[in-house]
Amino acid sequence: TLNRWDFYYFLRKTPWDSGITPPEIVSLIEGGRIPPGRAIDLGCGTGTNVLYLQQHGFEATGVDISARAVAFARRKLKAASVPSPVFVANILDTQRFPAKGPFDFAMDIGVMHIFDAAGRDQYAATLERIMRPGGFHYTFGFKPGMVRRRGLLGMRGPFGISSDDVRQALEPHGFTLLEAHDAGITPE
């Protein structure tokens, strides 16, 4: 079944999938703050960060809701001779989430910020199920109101996430917010 994310990949309208590992992740990994272990990239897109993690000593897994993105990721990983599982998955479907933990590190570049409070709670329930106690979760998201959804594919209205939203979603599921940073991006 195609979804709107598949259409974005079909149209190559994926500004979130830059093909570059974010400098914040590079700093965490290469600075030694996150030691190698089992890692999962939530919303892995074309597999750039799965490949990066594998190349830095992690046993990395990727998941994305877009079958088209997952197909790109599998090709990229195969071409690099990097064996990593990549699944089509909806992080909100906790019971059928195919990536089995426990994971030591979960990264999310632009997924959690698209959900409302109920979606964030379901996201946190999935994390709780797949993460090792004491593991690390990194999420990057725009602050509320910074970007408005638009386009032909049914994305309307503002989205975003604050550090309080992250705390409220994750703490009931046993997570502790260690750091929060605001980016200096000017709203549209």
Tab-separated table of C-alpha atoms in Angstrom:
chain	number	residue	atom	x	y	z
A	1	THR	CA	0.000	0.000	0.000
A	2	LEU	CA	1.406	3.364	-1.001
A	3	ASN	CA	1.297	6.210	1.470
A	4	ARG	CA	2.033	9.901	1.156
A	5	TRP	CA	5.668	9.350	2.159
A	6	ASP	CA	6.113	7.022	-0.828
A	7	PHE	CA	4.806	9.804	-3.067
A	8	TYR	CA	7.357	12.259	-1.632
A	9	TYR	CA	10.144	9.783	-2.444
A	10	PHE	CA	8.638	9.155	-5.878
A	11	LEU	CA	8.622	12.899	-6.582
A	12	ARG	CA	12.071	13.272	-4.971
A	13	LYS	CA	10.620	15.967	-2.710
A	14	THR	CA	12.464	14.858	0.417
A	15	PRO	CA	14.366	17.793	1.933
A	16	TRP	CA	14.589	15.856	5.218
A	17	ASP	CA	16.621	13.131	3.476
A	18	SER	CA	19.739	15.126	2.614
A	19	GLY	CA	22.174	12.234	2.203
A	20	ILE	CA	24.347	13.750	4.949
A	21	THR	CA	24.560	12.534	8.550
A	22	PRO	CA	23.652	15.503	10.775
A	23	PRO	CA	26.619	17.134	12.544
A	24	GLU	CA	24.886	16.613	15.903
A	25	ILE	CA	24.956	12.833	15.352
A	26	VAL	CA	28.549	12.939	14.119
A	27	SER	CA	29.508	14.857	17.277
A	28	LEU	CA	27.755	12.353	19.559
A	29	ILE	CA	29.276	9.325	17.856
A	30	GLU	CA	32.764	10.571	17.049
A	31	GLY	CA	32.983	12.399	20.380
A	32	GLY	CA	32.398	9.098	22.182
A	33	ARG	CA	29.201	10.173	23.966
A	34	ILE	CA	27.288	7.254	22.447
A	35	PRO	CA	29.349	4.055	22.545
A	36	PRO	CA	28.926	1.498	19.745
A	37	GLY	CA	26.175	-1.048	20.296
A	38	ARG	CA	22.854	-1.921	18.729
A	39	ALA	CA	21.309	1.140	17.075
A	40	ILE	CA	18.074	1.912	15.263
A	41	ASP	CA	17.382	4.800	12.915
A	42	LEU	CA	13.683	5.652	13.177
A	43	GLY	CA	12.628	7.160	9.861
A	44	CYS	CA	15.831	6.039	8.147
A	45	GLY	CA	14.847	7.287	4.688
A	46	THR	CA	17.445	6.181	2.146
A	47	GLY	CA	19.754	4.702	4.803
A	48	THR	CA	22.426	7.389	5.095
A	49	ASN	CA	22.554	7.248	8.901
A	50	VAL	CA	22.287	3.453	9.056
A	51	LEU	CA	25.372	3.301	6.837
A	52	TYR	CA	27.156	5.914	8.984
A	53	LEU	CA	26.389	4.024	12.198
A	54	GLN	CA	27.587	0.705	10.715
A	55	GLN	CA	30.817	2.368	9.584
A	56	HIS	CA	31.356	3.568	13.169
A	57	GLY	CA	31.054	0.207	14.898
A	58	PHE	CA	27.314	-0.043	15.486
A	59	GLU	CA	25.042	-2.931	14.620
A	60	ALA	CA	22.485	-0.679	12.942
A	61	THR	CA	18.898	-1.252	11.865
A	62	GLY	CA	16.701	1.136	9.914
A	63	VAL	CA	12.936	1.572	9.762
A	64	ASP	CA	10.814	3.869	7.657
A	65	ILE	CA	7.117	4.074	6.844
A	66	SER	CA	7.933	4.530	3.154
A	67	ALA	CA	8.498	1.300	1.222
A	68	ARG	CA	10.130	3.382	-1.502
A	69	ALA	CA	12.646	4.880	0.961
A	70	VAL	CA	13.383	1.421	2.367
A	71	ALA	CA	14.046	0.095	-1.155
A	72	PHE	CA	16.526	2.970	-1.714
A	73	ALA	CA	18.158	2.248	1.664
A	74	ARG	CA	18.552	-1.448	0.926
A	75	ARG	CA	20.214	-0.672	-2.406
A	76	LYS	CA	22.546	1.888	-0.802
A	77	LEU	CA	23.583	-0.534	1.949
A	78	LYS	CA	24.075	-3.403	-0.495
A	79	ALA	CA	26.220	-1.216	-2.783
A	80	ALA	CA	28.386	-0.329	0.222
A	81	SER	CA	28.592	-4.034	1.231
A	82	VAL	CA	27.050	-3.159	4.600
A	83	PRO	CA	24.645	-5.813	5.835
A	84	SER	CA	21.969	-4.009	7.853
A	85	PRO	CA	18.316	-4.889	8.245
A	86	VAL	CA	15.943	-2.185	7.045
A	87	PHE	CA	12.204	-2.560	7.547
A	88	VAL	CA	9.040	-0.869	6.377
A	89	ALA	CA	7.407	-0.007	9.686
A	90	ASN	CA	5.069	2.391	11.419
A	91	ILE	CA	6.524	3.381	14.786
A	92	LEU	CA	2.985	3.971	16.063
A	93	ASP	CA	2.155	0.268	15.570
A	94	THR	CA	3.897	-0.952	18.716
A	95	GLN	CA	2.627	-4.530	18.580
A	96	ARG	CA	3.685	-5.175	14.971
A	97	PHE	CA	6.896	-3.141	14.973
A	98	PRO	CA	9.342	-5.470	13.188
A	99	ALA	CA	12.684	-4.270	14.580
A	100	LYS	CA	13.354	-6.265	17.711
A	101	GLY	CA	15.393	-4.809	20.516
A	102	PRO	CA	16.908	-4.248	22.765
A	103	PHE	CA	18.642	-1.289	21.182
A	104	ASP	CA	21.293	0.788	22.933
A	105	PHE	CA	20.749	3.874	20.768
A	106	ALA	CA	17.714	5.126	18.862
A	107	MET	CA	17.932	8.141	16.611
A	108	ASP	CA	15.095	10.103	15.085
A	109	ILE	CA	15.755	12.895	12.629
A	110	GLY	CA	12.362	14.464	12.005
A	111	VAL	CA	9.817	11.811	12.994
A	112	MET	CA	8.521	12.513	16.499
A	113	HIS	CA	7.790	16.149	15.635
A	114	ILE	CA	5.052	15.188	13.145
A	115	PHE	CA	2.865	13.556	15.827
A	116	ASP	CA	0.266	15.017	18.133
A	117	ALA	CA	0.271	14.138	21.868
A	118	ALA	CA	-1.498	10.789	21.344
A	119	GLY	CA	0.926	9.860	18.564
A	120	ARG	CA	3.918	10.834	20.717
A	121	ASP	CA	2.616	8.591	23.493
A	122	GLN	CA	2.345	5.646	21.082
A	123	TYR	CA	5.833	6.461	19.746
A	124	ALA	CA	7.129	6.355	23.342
A	125	ALA	CA	5.396	3.012	23.954
A	126	THR	CA	7.248	1.541	20.975
A	127	LEU	CA	10.537	2.986	22.214
A	128	GLU	CA	9.909	1.542	25.658
A	129	ARG	CA	9.404	-1.895	24.109
A	130	ILE	CA	12.545	-1.857	21.925
A	131	MET	CA	15.103	0.055	24.027
A	132	ARG	CA	17.579	-1.350	26.516
A	133	PRO	CA	17.242	0.218	29.980
A	134	GLY	CA	19.824	2.984	30.146
A	135	GLY	CA	19.931	3.301	26.352
A	136	PHE	CA	20.062	6.617	24.524
A	137	HIS	CA	17.431	8.203	22.299
A	138	TYR	CA	18.130	11.239	20.149
A	139	THR	CA	15.360	13.161	18.460
A	140	PHE	CA	15.604	16.148	16.176
A	141	GLY	CA	12.484	18.103	15.445
A	142	PHE	CA	11.308	21.566	14.640
A	143	LYS	CA	9.827	23.662	17.415
A	144	PRO	CA	6.039	24.102	17.284
A	145	GLY	CA	4.933	26.550	14.622
A	146	MET	CA	8.316	26.672	12.863
A	147	VAL	CA	7.104	24.886	9.744
A	148	ARG	CA	3.653	24.475	8.318
A	149	ARG	CA	2.641	21.333	6.517
A	150	ARG	CA	1.554	22.007	2.990
A	151	GLY	CA	1.283	20.408	-0.374
A	152	LEU	CA	-0.874	18.164	-2.433
A	153	LEU	CA	-0.479	15.097	-0.267
A	154	GLY	CA	-2.743	15.948	2.640
A	155	MET	CA	-0.256	17.584	4.973
A	156	ARG	CA	-1.818	20.690	6.461
A	157	GLY	CA	-1.436	22.714	9.611
A	158	PRO	CA	1.519	23.389	11.914
A	159	PHE	CA	3.675	20.702	13.429
A	160	GLY	CA	6.636	20.638	15.771
A	161	ILE	CA	7.781	19.519	19.178
A	162	SER	CA	9.168	21.252	22.251
A	163	SER	CA	11.451	19.825	24.920
A	164	ASP	CA	8.410	19.797	27.251
A	165	ASP	CA	6.505	17.733	24.660
A	166	VAL	CA	9.395	15.254	24.516
A	167	ARG	CA	9.569	15.069	28.310
A	168	GLN	CA	5.799	14.607	28.672
A	169	ALA	CA	5.760	11.830	26.071
A	170	LEU	CA	8.831	9.905	27.190
A	171	GLU	CA	9.035	10.212	30.977
A	172	PRO	CA	5.877	8.130	31.666
A	173	HIS	CA	7.592	5.378	29.660
A	174	GLY	CA	10.725	5.400	31.822
A	175	PHE	CA	12.924	7.815	29.864
A	176	THR	CA	14.771	10.837	31.267
A	177	LEU	CA	15.457	13.931	29.175
A	178	LEU	CA	19.189	14.630	29.509
A	179	GLU	CA	19.588	17.574	27.135
A	180	ALA	CA	17.495	19.860	24.972
A	181	HIS	CA	18.764	22.465	22.528
A	182	ASP	CA	16.890	25.073	20.548
A	183	ALA	CA	18.049	25.690	17.008
A	184	GLY	CA	18.323	29.287	15.898
A	185	ILE	CA	16.059	28.910	12.871
A	186	THR	CA	13.784	31.753	11.893
A	187	PRO	CA	10.126	30.720	11.374
A	188	GLU	CA	8.736	30.903	7.825
